[in-house]
Amino acid sequence: MGVFLSYALPGIPSGCAVALLAIGLVLTYRTTGVLHFAFAGQAYIAGLIYAVMVRDGHGTAVAAIMAIAIASPIIGVVLDFALFSRITRATATARVVVSLVVLFVVEQVPSFVISSDTVYAPPPLLGSSATAFTISGTAVSTQSVGTVIVALVSACIVAVVVRFSRLGLEMRAAVESTRLLELSGVRARPVTSAAWAFSSLLAGLAGVLVAPTLVTVDPTSYWVLFIGGLTAAVIGGFARFGWVLGGAIGLTVAIAVLDGYLPQGTFFETVIGPGVPFVLLAALISFHPGMKALLAPTDPLAGVDPPLMTAVLTSRTSRVERGIGGAGWAAVVLGFLGIVVFVDPATVFTIATGVALATVLLSVTLVTGLSGQLSLCQVSLAGLGAFACGQLDARYHLGFYLGALLGGAIAGAFATLVALAAQRLRGLSVMLLTVAFALLCDQVIFPWTFVGGGYSGVSMPAVTLPGIAVTQSSRQVLVLGLVLFTCCGGIVNRLKRGSVGLFLVALRESEAGAAAVGVSPARVQVVTFATAGVLAGVGGAFYGSLQGIVSPASFNIEIGLLWLVAVCAIGVQSVAGALVAGIAVAFAAQPVTGGITLSDWALWLQIGLALAAITYAWHPEGVVEQARGATTTVTAALGRSRRQELRSTEVRA
Amino acid sequence: MTARLEVRAVTTAFGGIRAVNDVSFTLDAGERLSIIGPNGAGKSTLLDGIAGKTPFTAGCVLLDGAVLPPNRPARHALAGIGRTFQRVEVFTSMTVAEHLLLTLRAAHGSPRLWRDLRRLTRQTKGEAEQINETLEALGLERDAATVVGTLGLGNCRRVEVARALIARPKVLLLDEVSSGLSTAESAALVATISALAMERQMSVIAIEHDLDVVRAIADRVLVMVQGSVIANGTYDAVMADPSVVEAYLGSNA
């Protein structure tokens, strides 16, 4: 018993901090309809403010008040005012994308404001490491007791406010329809702002309580905290605060106990143990009754709204579209020819990397752009393709081409498994399942030496061309990348213009309408995920081959978020969008030597991508499609006026 | 002889509320039934259940004597049940013609990946003919290339009807199909549907509030109040039924 408690008890305070974040997540979802990934960043900011202020000589109470009671609610209210209150009619997918952008931006903000030195863990806000009491020989510190009390009191306050107070009732009404709420005589804006402030305060509180338990205050630690919170929120079905609290504590304690009992240094300790929370998360999402259709609530008054305009065009003239498309691709080909002939090898390598990423992003085009389903595991599927290619070459000397094909097939098989697990799920629940799979890959599958090669990573087979000596920065590799991208892009375009494309668009725009004509969402989901998995796997293998060595860090979920944000910003519905996004990401991540420093280019490009991604809520077609649509409209209008001119000339004649 | 559609003792309960309460009726091939009743009577819930969108708590639906699986709207559609929605469910970025093409393709039941990759799913001559014929019947031929998101509510409703009709359903479910249409447009649409129902022996169930439309479209009228059927008969017989008058106008009428 004593041994068990020595493992279990330290997990309880951490579980309480996780619970606070989870309660904030559920509160925001229940009151605003936003599944807010950026809470990870907001908790990080609060923890950082607290740590930096204490480091700079302020008292812990003052620092805590600044971080929890002032900065956190202000961030929440600003996010609501500047972003989320303006996209209430956007799809749930669009709101998640915006939330991911906020996470991405929030994590970058401190690098502008404070010095780049590492920020070490601050002293605890409540209590100290001194022993308050012992249970069966296990010492419990006053800090742990304080954390548990704060978490329990906070959870009770939230439950009482949401369930029994007038503000809670108004907040619950606001998520259904702010217009109905206003028709009842309540101003909706202060209500949603209050919800954001309240939930952000909880995120801040969690951030401050966790900061002293970390080695350094960094975004990655808070991302781990957020994942725990997400799992707890799923345990509570994004509804029951008691279950969320119990789930968070239970989960953290279970992990601590498992970690303690599993034999150190064995396969169970390194692979099975860390995988349990993510397998549990996936299982909960797949089978929890409350997770079957985690959809953003729809406004009951939406029935009287006109249909949303999704296209600039009012009618399609295939000749005009083909003309514009042909001219665009001709410009791209000419541009690449110019690059192949004139540009230096370093830039050729960056562009080739971009083309490889673009091939991976084509899988996002298929899943998110055409079917409207957000998947955060495409980067993991790319990783599976790359690792499979590398390991097959290391073991059986298959070379790049056969390895990439088999890597694609393996990634496709895993994607099919994800789709099958998501058979009974719809909406945000499918997205959460992809998060669970990505985390399973990050924490378990990729760190396994058999797959990810351990700390040294996996050596990838080089691209070879018969009779030609090529290096990673050879122009021939770029050309090969373009051929691969063209083939994969051709597949996406053929699916887009064929039956699969029609089915996907139908499901994206009206699942009820699609079902009414006989389209089965489950079947289409499997076909889409499997095909996208193959594309991601093949693209990942090519990307890995260009890198030479790939490690688990090459394909973690945070990198995947950057890729997703980029492609959503630039154009998630078209092959051209994937190409531009891939190259933009490659330039944002690659050093550019010369007069302009690397950080300048990369930073500004990342800021540009983030700003463009925020527009996704209003323009899901992305920058490339907006430009293409506008060009087509102008050309069509010019064509019409020319035809009218000809007609009037005929009449006059 | 087996009825085209048999609704057998169906009930839909949401918690303690019975939105549909032990409703039974049959429909012969080519027969047109209108369901009327005050708001909240359970009409749309019943229609959703027949279409497989909402599961019945009890009872079942049989099409040509075969039980339809509950809560499988796509299977119901492929079995021969077409429908429109009270709140239009169109695909806003698709053109009118693409809506119809989708329905024809969906009749195969699954996405045709290999045919798409081999570019064998380009529109065939037969498909084009069926699309043109349906568009002409609904007066939508000029809007074939128009993106549906730019159409008004009335035209969106006609697109929904066209989308349902092109699949040649055995039973067509219409949920307030005339709302958003002018009187002349309603009359034209009802005439088209009635003619096609007769020609194709297609059964029709229409939920309507406009009694002129009800009179024009229905061979038989079923009246629902608080989830239960209170009258079932011809238009004139139902309208003369005191319980129907009371349900609509109150006991002092």
Coordinates of C-alpha atoms in Angstrom, one line a residue, chain B:
Chain B
M1 CA -51.2 -7.1 -52.3
T2 CA -48.2 -5.6 -50.4
A3 CA -48.4 -1.9 -49.8
R4 CA -45.6 0.2 -51.3
L5 CA -44.9 1.7 -47.9
E6 CA -46.1 0.5 -44.5
V7 CA -45.5 2.5 -41.4
R8 CA -46.1 0.1 -38.5
A9 CA -46.8 1.4 -35.0
V10 CA -43.9 3.8 -34.9
T11 CA -43.0 5.9 -31.9
T12 CA -40.3 8.5 -31.4
A13 CA -39.6 9.6 -27.8
F14 CA -37.2 12.3 -26.8
G15 CA -36.8 11.7 -23.0
G16 CA -40.3 11.8 -21.7
I17 CA -41.8 13.5 -24.7
R18 CA -43.4 11.3 -27.4
A19 CA -43.0 13.4 -30.6
V20 CA -44.5 10.5 -32.6
N21 CA -46.9 8.2 -30.8
D22 CA -47.8 4.8 -32.2
V23 CA -48.5 6.0 -35.8
S24 CA -49.5 3.4 -38.4
F25 CA -50.5 3.8 -42.0
T26 CA -49.9 2.3 -45.4
L27 CA -49.4 3.9 -48.8
D28 CA -50.0 2.2 -52.2
A29 CA -47.9 2.7 -55.3
G30 CA -48.7 6.0 -56.9
E31 CA -50.8 7.2 -53.9
R32 CA -50.3 10.7 -52.6
L33 CA -50.7 11.4 -48.9
S34 CA -50.5 14.8 -47.2
I35 CA -49.7 15.1 -43.5
I36 CA -51.1 18.2 -41.8
G37 CA -51.2 19.3 -38.2
P38 CA -50.3 22.2 -36.0
N39 CA -46.7 23.1 -35.2
G40 CA -45.1 20.5 -32.9
A41 CA -47.5 17.8 -34.0
G42 CA -44.6 15.5 -34.9
K43 CA -44.9 15.6 -38.7
S44 CA -41.3 16.3 -39.5
T45 CA -40.1 13.8 -36.9
L46 CA -42.3 11.2 -38.5
L47 CA -40.9 12.1 -42.0
D48 CA -37.3 12.0 -40.6
G49 CA -38.0 8.6 -39.2
I50 CA -39.4 7.2 -42.5
A51 CA -36.3 8.7 -44.2
G52 CA -34.0 7.0 -41.7
K53 CA -32.6 10.2 -40.3
T54 CA -34.1 9.8 -36.8
P55 CA -34.5 6.4 -35.3
F56 CA -37.9 5.3 -34.1
T57 CA -38.0 4.2 -30.5
A58 CA -40.6 1.5 -31.5
G59 CA -42.1 0.2 -34.6
C60 CA -40.7 -0.1 -38.1
V61 CA -41.0 1.0 -41.7
L62 CA -41.5 -1.5 -44.6
L63 CA -40.8 -0.7 -48.3
D64 CA -42.4 -3.2 -50.6
G65 CA -42.7 -5.6 -47.7
A66 CA -39.0 -5.3 -46.6
V67 CA -38.1 -3.7 -43.3
L68 CA -35.8 -0.7 -43.7
P69 CA -32.9 -0.5 -41.2
P70 CA -33.4 2.3 -38.7
N71 CA -31.2 5.3 -38.6
R72 CA -29.5 4.6 -42.0
P73 CA -30.6 7.5 -44.2
A74 CA -28.3 6.6 -47.0
R75 CA -29.6 3.0 -47.1
H76 CA -33.2 4.3 -47.2
A77 CA -32.3 6.6 -50.1
L78 CA -30.7 3.8 -52.0
A79 CA -33.7 1.6 -51.3
G80 CA -36.0 4.1 -53.0
I81 CA -37.0 6.8 -50.5
G82 CA -36.3 10.3 -51.8
R83 CA -36.9 13.4 -49.8
T84 CA -36.7 17.2 -49.4
F85 CA -36.2 19.1 -46.2
Q86 CA -38.1 21.7 -44.2
R87 CA -34.9 23.7 -43.9
V88 CA -33.3 23.3 -47.3
E89 CA -30.2 21.0 -47.4
V90 CA -28.4 21.9 -50.6
F91 CA -24.7 21.9 -51.5
T92 CA -24.0 25.6 -51.8
S93 CA -20.9 25.4 -53.9
M94 CA -22.2 22.9 -56.4
T95 CA -24.1 23.8 -59.5
V96 CA -27.7 22.7 -60.0
A97 CA -26.5 20.1 -62.6
E98 CA -23.9 18.7 -60.2
H99 CA -26.6 18.1 -57.6
L100 CA -28.4 15.8 -60.0
L101 CA -25.2 14.2 -61.2
L102 CA -24.3 13.4 -57.6
T103 CA -27.6 11.7 -57.0
L104 CA -27.1 9.5 -60.1
R105 CA -23.6 8.6 -59.0
A106 CA -24.7 7.9 -55.4
A107 CA -27.1 5.4 -56.7
H108 CA -24.1 3.1 -57.1
G109 CA -23.7 3.3 -53.3
S110 CA -20.0 3.9 -52.9
P111 CA -17.3 6.3 -54.2
R112 CA -15.8 5.0 -57.4
L113 CA -12.1 5.6 -56.7
W114 CA -10.5 3.6 -59.5
R115 CA -13.0 4.9 -62.1
D116 CA -12.2 8.4 -60.9
L117 CA -8.4 7.8 -61.2
R118 CA -8.9 6.3 -64.7
R119 CA -11.1 9.3 -65.6
L120 CA -14.0 7.1 -66.4
T121 CA -16.5 9.1 -64.3
R122 CA -16.9 11.9 -66.8
Q123 CA -20.6 12.6 -67.4
T124 CA -22.0 10.1 -69.8
K125 CA -24.6 10.9 -72.5
G126 CA -27.2 8.9 -70.6
E127 CA -26.5 10.9 -67.4
A128 CA -26.7 14.2 -69.3
E129 CA -30.1 13.2 -70.8
Q130 CA -31.5 12.3 -67.4
I131 CA -30.3 15.6 -65.9
N132 CA -31.7 17.7 -68.8
E133 CA -35.0 15.9 -68.6
T134 CA -35.3 16.5 -64.9
L135 CA -34.2 20.1 -65.1
E136 CA -36.8 20.8 -67.8
A137 CA -39.5 19.2 -65.7
L138 CA -38.7 21.5 -62.8
G139 CA -38.1 24.6 -65.0
L140 CA -34.5 24.7 -63.9
E141 CA -32.8 24.2 -67.3
R142 CA -31.5 27.8 -67.5
D143 CA -29.9 27.4 -64.0
A144 CA -28.0 24.2 -64.8
A145 CA -24.6 25.8 -64.5
T146 CA -25.6 28.1 -61.6
V147 CA -23.9 27.6 -58.3
V148 CA -26.8 26.8 -55.8
G149 CA -25.5 29.1 -53.1
T150 CA -26.5 32.0 -55.3
L151 CA -30.1 30.9 -55.8
G152 CA -33.1 32.1 -53.8
L153 CA -35.0 29.9 -51.4
G154 CA -37.7 29.0 -53.9
N155 CA -35.2 27.7 -56.5
C156 CA -33.3 25.9 -53.8
R157 CA -36.5 24.0 -53.0
R158 CA -36.9 23.1 -56.6
V159 CA -33.3 21.9 -56.7
E160 CA -34.1 19.6 -53.8
V161 CA -37.1 18.2 -55.6
A162 CA -35.1 17.7 -58.8
R163 CA -32.4 16.0 -56.8
A164 CA -34.9 13.6 -55.3
L165 CA -36.8 13.0 -58.5
I166 CA -33.8 12.1 -60.7
A167 CA -33.2 9.0 -58.6
R168 CA -36.7 7.8 -59.5
P169 CA -37.7 7.1 -55.9
K170 CA -40.5 4.7 -55.1
V171 CA -41.6 7.1 -52.3
L172 CA -41.0 10.8 -52.3
L173 CA -41.1 12.7 -49.0
L174 CA -41.8 16.4 -49.2
D175 CA -41.4 18.6 -46.2
E176 CA -43.2 22.0 -46.7
V177 CA -42.1 22.0 -50.3
S178 CA -44.2 25.0 -51.2
S179 CA -42.8 27.4 -48.6
G180 CA -40.8 30.2 -50.2
L181 CA -42.6 29.7 -53.5
S182 CA -45.2 32.0 -55.0
T183 CA -48.7 30.7 -55.6
A184 CA -48.1 30.2 -59.3
E185 CA -44.7 28.4 -58.6
S186 CA -46.4 26.2 -56.0
A187 CA -49.1 25.2 -58.4
A188 CA -46.6 24.4 -61.2
L189 CA -44.5 22.4 -58.8
V190 CA -47.4 20.4 -57.5
A191 CA -48.7 19.7 -61.0
T192 CA -45.2 18.4 -62.0
I193 CA -44.9 16.2 -58.9
S194 CA -48.5 14.9 -59.4
A195 CA -47.9 14.1 -63.0
L196 CA -44.6 12.3 -62.3
A197 CA -46.2 10.4 -59.4
M198 CA -48.9 9.1 -61.8
E199 CA -46.5 8.3 -64.6
R200 CA -43.9 6.6 -62.4
Q201 CA -46.3 5.1 -59.9
M202 CA -44.3 7.0 -57.3
S203 CA -45.9 7.4 -53.9
V204 CA -45.8 10.8 -52.3
I205 CA -46.0 11.9 -48.6
A206 CA -46.1 15.7 -48.3
I207 CA -46.1 17.8 -45.1
E208 CA -47.9 21.0 -45.9
H209 CA -49.5 24.0 -44.1
D210 CA -51.0 25.5 -47.3
L211 CA -54.4 23.8 -47.6
D212 CA -54.7 24.7 -51.3
V213 CA -51.5 22.7 -51.9
V214 CA -52.8 19.9 -49.8
R215 CA -56.0 19.7 -51.7
A216 CA -54.1 19.8 -55.0
I217 CA -51.4 17.2 -54.2
A218 CA -53.1 14.7 -51.9
D219 CA -55.4 11.7 -52.6
R220 CA -55.6 11.3 -48.8
V221 CA -54.9 13.4 -45.8
L222 CA -53.5 12.4 -42.4
V223 CA -53.9 14.7 -39.5
M224 CA -51.5 14.6 -36.6
V225 CA -51.8 16.3 -33.2
Q226 CA -49.3 15.9 -30.4
G227 CA -47.6 12.9 -32.1
S228 CA -50.8 11.0 -32.7
V229 CA -53.0 10.5 -35.8
I230 CA -56.5 12.0 -35.2
A231 CA -57.9 11.6 -38.7
N232 CA -57.0 9.8 -41.9
G233 CA -59.1 10.1 -45.1
T234 CA -59.9 12.2 -48.1
Y235 CA -59.4 16.0 -48.0
D236 CA -63.2 16.8 -47.7
A237 CA -63.8 14.1 -45.1
V238 CA -60.9 15.2 -42.9
M239 CA -61.8 18.8 -43.1
A240 CA -65.4 18.0 -42.0
D241 CA -64.1 15.9 -39.0
P242 CA -65.0 17.8 -35.7
S243 CA -61.8 16.6 -34.0
V244 CA -59.7 18.2 -36.8
V245 CA -61.6 21.5 -36.5
E246 CA -61.1 21.4 -32.8
A247 CA -57.4 20.7 -33.1
Y248 CA -56.9 23.6 -35.5
L249 CA -59.4 26.2 -34.1
G250 CA -60.1 25.1 -30.5
S251 CA -63.2 23.7 -28.8
N252 CA -65.2 27.0 -29.1
A253 CA -65.0 27.2 -32.9

